[in-house]
mmCIF file of C-alpha atoms in Angstrom:
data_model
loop_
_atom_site.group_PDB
_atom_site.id
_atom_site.type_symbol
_atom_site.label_atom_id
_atom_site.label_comp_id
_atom_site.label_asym_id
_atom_site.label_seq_id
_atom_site.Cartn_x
_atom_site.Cartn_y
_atom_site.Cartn_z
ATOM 1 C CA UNK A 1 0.000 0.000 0.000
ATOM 2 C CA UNK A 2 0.919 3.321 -0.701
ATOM 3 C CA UNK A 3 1.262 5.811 2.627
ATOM 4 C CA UNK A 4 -0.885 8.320 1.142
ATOM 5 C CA UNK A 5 -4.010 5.271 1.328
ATOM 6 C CA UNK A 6 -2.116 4.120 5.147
ATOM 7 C CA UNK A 7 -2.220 8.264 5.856
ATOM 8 C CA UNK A 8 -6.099 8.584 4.660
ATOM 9 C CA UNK A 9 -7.400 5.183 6.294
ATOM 10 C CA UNK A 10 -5.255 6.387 9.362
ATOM 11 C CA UNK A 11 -7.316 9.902 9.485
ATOM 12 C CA UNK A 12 -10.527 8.095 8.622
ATOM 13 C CA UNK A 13 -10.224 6.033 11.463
ATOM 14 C CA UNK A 14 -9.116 8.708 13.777
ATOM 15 C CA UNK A 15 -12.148 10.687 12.843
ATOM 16 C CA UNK A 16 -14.657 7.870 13.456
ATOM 17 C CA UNK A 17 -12.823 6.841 16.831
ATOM 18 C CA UNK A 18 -13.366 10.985 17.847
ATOM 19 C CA UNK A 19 -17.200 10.894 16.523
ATOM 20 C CA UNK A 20 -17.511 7.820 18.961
ATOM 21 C CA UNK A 21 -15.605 9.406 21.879
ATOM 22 C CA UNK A 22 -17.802 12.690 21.430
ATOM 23 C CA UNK A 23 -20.996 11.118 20.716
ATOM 24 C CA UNK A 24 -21.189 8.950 23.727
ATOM 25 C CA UNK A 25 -20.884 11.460 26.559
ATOM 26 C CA UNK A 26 -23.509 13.187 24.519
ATOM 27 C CA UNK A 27 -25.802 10.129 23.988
ATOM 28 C CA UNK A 28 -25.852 9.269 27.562
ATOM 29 C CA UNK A 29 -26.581 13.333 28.342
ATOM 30 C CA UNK A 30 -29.030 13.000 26.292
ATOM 31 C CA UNK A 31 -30.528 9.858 27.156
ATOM 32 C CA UNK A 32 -30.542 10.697 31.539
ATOM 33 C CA UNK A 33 -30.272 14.636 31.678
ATOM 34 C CA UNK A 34 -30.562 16.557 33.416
ATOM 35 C CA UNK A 35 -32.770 18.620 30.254
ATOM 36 C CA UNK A 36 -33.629 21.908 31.311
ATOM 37 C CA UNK A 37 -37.281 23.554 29.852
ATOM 38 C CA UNK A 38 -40.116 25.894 30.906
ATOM 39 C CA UNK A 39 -43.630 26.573 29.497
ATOM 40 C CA UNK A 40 -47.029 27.834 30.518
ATOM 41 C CA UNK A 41 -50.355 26.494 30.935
ATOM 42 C CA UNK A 42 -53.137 28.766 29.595
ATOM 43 C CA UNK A 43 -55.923 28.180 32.346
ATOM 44 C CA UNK A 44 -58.196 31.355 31.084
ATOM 45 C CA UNK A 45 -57.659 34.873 29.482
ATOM 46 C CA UNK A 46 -56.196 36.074 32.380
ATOM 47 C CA UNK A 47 -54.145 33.263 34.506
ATOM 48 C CA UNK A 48 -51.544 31.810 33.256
ATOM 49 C CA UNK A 49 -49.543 29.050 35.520
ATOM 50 C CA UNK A 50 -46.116 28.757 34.578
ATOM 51 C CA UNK A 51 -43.569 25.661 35.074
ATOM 52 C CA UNK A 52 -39.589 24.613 35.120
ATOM 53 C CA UNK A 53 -39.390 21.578 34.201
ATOM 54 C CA UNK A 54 -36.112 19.456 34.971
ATOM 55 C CA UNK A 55 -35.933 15.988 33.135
ATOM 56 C CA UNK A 56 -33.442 13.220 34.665
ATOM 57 C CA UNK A 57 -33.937 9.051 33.662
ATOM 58 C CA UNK A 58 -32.269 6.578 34.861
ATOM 59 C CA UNK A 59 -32.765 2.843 33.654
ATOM 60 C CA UNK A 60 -35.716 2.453 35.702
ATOM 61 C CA UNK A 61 -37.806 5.619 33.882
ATOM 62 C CA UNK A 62 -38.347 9.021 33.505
ATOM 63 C CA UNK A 63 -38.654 11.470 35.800
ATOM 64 C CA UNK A 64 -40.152 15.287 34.926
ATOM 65 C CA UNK A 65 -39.304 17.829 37.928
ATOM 66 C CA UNK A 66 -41.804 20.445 37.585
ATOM 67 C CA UNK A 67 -42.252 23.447 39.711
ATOM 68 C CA UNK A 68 -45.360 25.770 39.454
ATOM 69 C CA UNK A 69 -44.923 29.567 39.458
ATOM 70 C CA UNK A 70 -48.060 31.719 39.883
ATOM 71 C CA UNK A 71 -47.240 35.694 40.314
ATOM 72 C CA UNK A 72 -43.912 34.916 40.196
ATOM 73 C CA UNK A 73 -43.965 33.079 43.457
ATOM 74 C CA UNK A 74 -43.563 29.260 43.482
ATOM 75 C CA UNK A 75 -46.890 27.222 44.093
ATOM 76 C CA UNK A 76 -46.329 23.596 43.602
ATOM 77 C CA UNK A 77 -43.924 21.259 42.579
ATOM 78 C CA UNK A 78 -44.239 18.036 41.454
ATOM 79 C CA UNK A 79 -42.507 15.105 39.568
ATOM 80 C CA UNK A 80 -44.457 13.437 36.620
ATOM 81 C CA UNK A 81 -43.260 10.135 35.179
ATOM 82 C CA UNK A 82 -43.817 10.685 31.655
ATOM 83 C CA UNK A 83 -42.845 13.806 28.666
ATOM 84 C CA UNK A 84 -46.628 14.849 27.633
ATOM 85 C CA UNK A 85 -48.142 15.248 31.413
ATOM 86 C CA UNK A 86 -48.743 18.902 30.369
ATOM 87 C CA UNK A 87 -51.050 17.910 27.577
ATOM 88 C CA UNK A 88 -53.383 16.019 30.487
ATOM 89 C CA UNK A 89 -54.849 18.695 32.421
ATOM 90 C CA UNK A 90 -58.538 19.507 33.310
ATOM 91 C CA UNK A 91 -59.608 22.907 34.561
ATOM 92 C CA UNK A 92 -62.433 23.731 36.231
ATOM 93 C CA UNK A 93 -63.563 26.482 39.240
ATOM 94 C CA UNK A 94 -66.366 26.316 41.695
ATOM 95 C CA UNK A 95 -67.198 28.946 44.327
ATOM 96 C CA UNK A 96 -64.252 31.328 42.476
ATOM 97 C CA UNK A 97 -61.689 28.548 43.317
ATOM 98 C CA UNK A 98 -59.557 27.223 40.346
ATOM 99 C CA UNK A 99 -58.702 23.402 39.987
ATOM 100 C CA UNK A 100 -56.076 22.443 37.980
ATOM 101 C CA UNK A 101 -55.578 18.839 37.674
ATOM 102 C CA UNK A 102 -52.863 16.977 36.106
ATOM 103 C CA UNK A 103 -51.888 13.214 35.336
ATOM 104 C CA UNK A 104 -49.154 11.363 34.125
ATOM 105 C CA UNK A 105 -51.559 9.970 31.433
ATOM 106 C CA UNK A 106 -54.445 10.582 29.881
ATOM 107 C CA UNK A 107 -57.509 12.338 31.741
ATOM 108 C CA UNK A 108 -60.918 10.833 31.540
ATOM 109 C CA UNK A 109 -63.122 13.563 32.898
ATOM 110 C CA UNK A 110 -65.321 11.618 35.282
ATOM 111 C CA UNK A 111 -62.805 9.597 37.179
ATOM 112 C CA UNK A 112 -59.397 10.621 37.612
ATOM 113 C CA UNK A 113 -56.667 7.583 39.174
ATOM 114 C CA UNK A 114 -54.187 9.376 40.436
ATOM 115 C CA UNK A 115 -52.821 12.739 39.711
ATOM 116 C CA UNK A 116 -51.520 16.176 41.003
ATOM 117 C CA UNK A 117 -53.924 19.036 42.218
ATOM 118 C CA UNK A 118 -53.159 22.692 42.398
ATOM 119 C CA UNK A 119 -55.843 25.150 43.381
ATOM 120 C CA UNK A 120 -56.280 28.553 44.192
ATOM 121 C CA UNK A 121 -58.481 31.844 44.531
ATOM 122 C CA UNK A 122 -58.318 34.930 42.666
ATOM 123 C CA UNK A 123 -54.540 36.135 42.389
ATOM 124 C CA UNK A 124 -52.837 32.477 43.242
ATOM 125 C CA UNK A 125 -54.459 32.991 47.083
ATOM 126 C CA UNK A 126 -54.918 30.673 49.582
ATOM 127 C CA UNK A 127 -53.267 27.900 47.592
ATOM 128 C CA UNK A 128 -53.763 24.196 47.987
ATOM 129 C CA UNK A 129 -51.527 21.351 46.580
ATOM 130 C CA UNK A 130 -51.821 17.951 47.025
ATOM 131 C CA UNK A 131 -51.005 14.485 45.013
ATOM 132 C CA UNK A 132 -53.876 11.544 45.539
ATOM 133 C CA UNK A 133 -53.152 8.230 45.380
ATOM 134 C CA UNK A 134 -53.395 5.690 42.174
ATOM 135 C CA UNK A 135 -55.446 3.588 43.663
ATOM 136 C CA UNK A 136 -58.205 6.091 44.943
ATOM 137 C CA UNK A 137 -61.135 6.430 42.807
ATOM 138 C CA UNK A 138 -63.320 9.196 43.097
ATOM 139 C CA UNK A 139 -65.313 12.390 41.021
ATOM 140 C CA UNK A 140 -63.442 14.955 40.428
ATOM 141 C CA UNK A 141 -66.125 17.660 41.254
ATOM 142 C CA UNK A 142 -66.986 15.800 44.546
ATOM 143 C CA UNK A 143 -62.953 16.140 45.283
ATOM 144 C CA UNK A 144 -63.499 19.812 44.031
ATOM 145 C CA UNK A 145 -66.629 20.048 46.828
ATOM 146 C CA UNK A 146 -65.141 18.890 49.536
ATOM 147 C CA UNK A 147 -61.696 20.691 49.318
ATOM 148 C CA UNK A 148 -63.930 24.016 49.507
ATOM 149 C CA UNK A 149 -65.994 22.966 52.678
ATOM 150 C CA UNK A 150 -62.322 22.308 54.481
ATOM 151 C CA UNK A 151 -61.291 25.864 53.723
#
């Protein structure tokens, strides 16, 4: 062989050993964060609720660190276990309270199995979070009544 072909298969190599070197610290980055994001939820005209988000996974799952801002002032925080919770939430007020309720997975608007509550009066007042359990089945509106008779 000639050294200009030992020279270019040399540098070829070198280049794809270097691709591999660089792309694996990125891969795994990529693969179990931490990813750093923020967003808003739109709850009416006027209220807006808006969220860091911190993604980390490990080989077990995902994890989504969220943390709620109202009026610049932290209100919640919460860690989802899957990348769309945002897209599952259900608002709804009674007695001037807001409920915001949010799942890992899809909402079906008479039961809810498990998810993340934030509610609030006028101004992100008197705020109330809470998580309920997987297992507990219940209305969401009769959750939504009897959080207001406690406070």
């Amino acid at each position: 062989m000639k050294k200009k072909t030992i020279k270019r298969i040399l540098l070829i190599v070198l280049g794809i050993f270097g691709l591999i070197i660089v792309s694996i610290p990125l891969t795994i980055w990529l693969a179990f964060g931490p990813i750093h994001s923020s967003g808003e939820i739109q709850i009416s005209e006027k209220i807006k609720l808006e969220y860091k988000e911190t993604y980390n996974g490990d080989f077990a799952g995902e994890f989504y660190d969220v943390s709620f801002k109202g009026n610049d002032s932290i209100i919640g925080f919460h860690t989802f276990h899957n990348m769309d919770w945002a897209e599952h939430c259900l608002v709804d007020s009674l007695r001037g309270r807001t409920f915001l309720f949010m799942a890992d997975s899809t909402l079906d608007k008479k039961r809810l199995n498990g998810y993340y509550l934030i509610s609030f009066e006028p101004g992100f007042q008197n705020i109330i979070d809470t998580v309920f359990n997987e297992t507990e089945k219940f209305n969401y509106q009769d959750k939504m009544k009897e959080i207001i008779k406690k406070h």
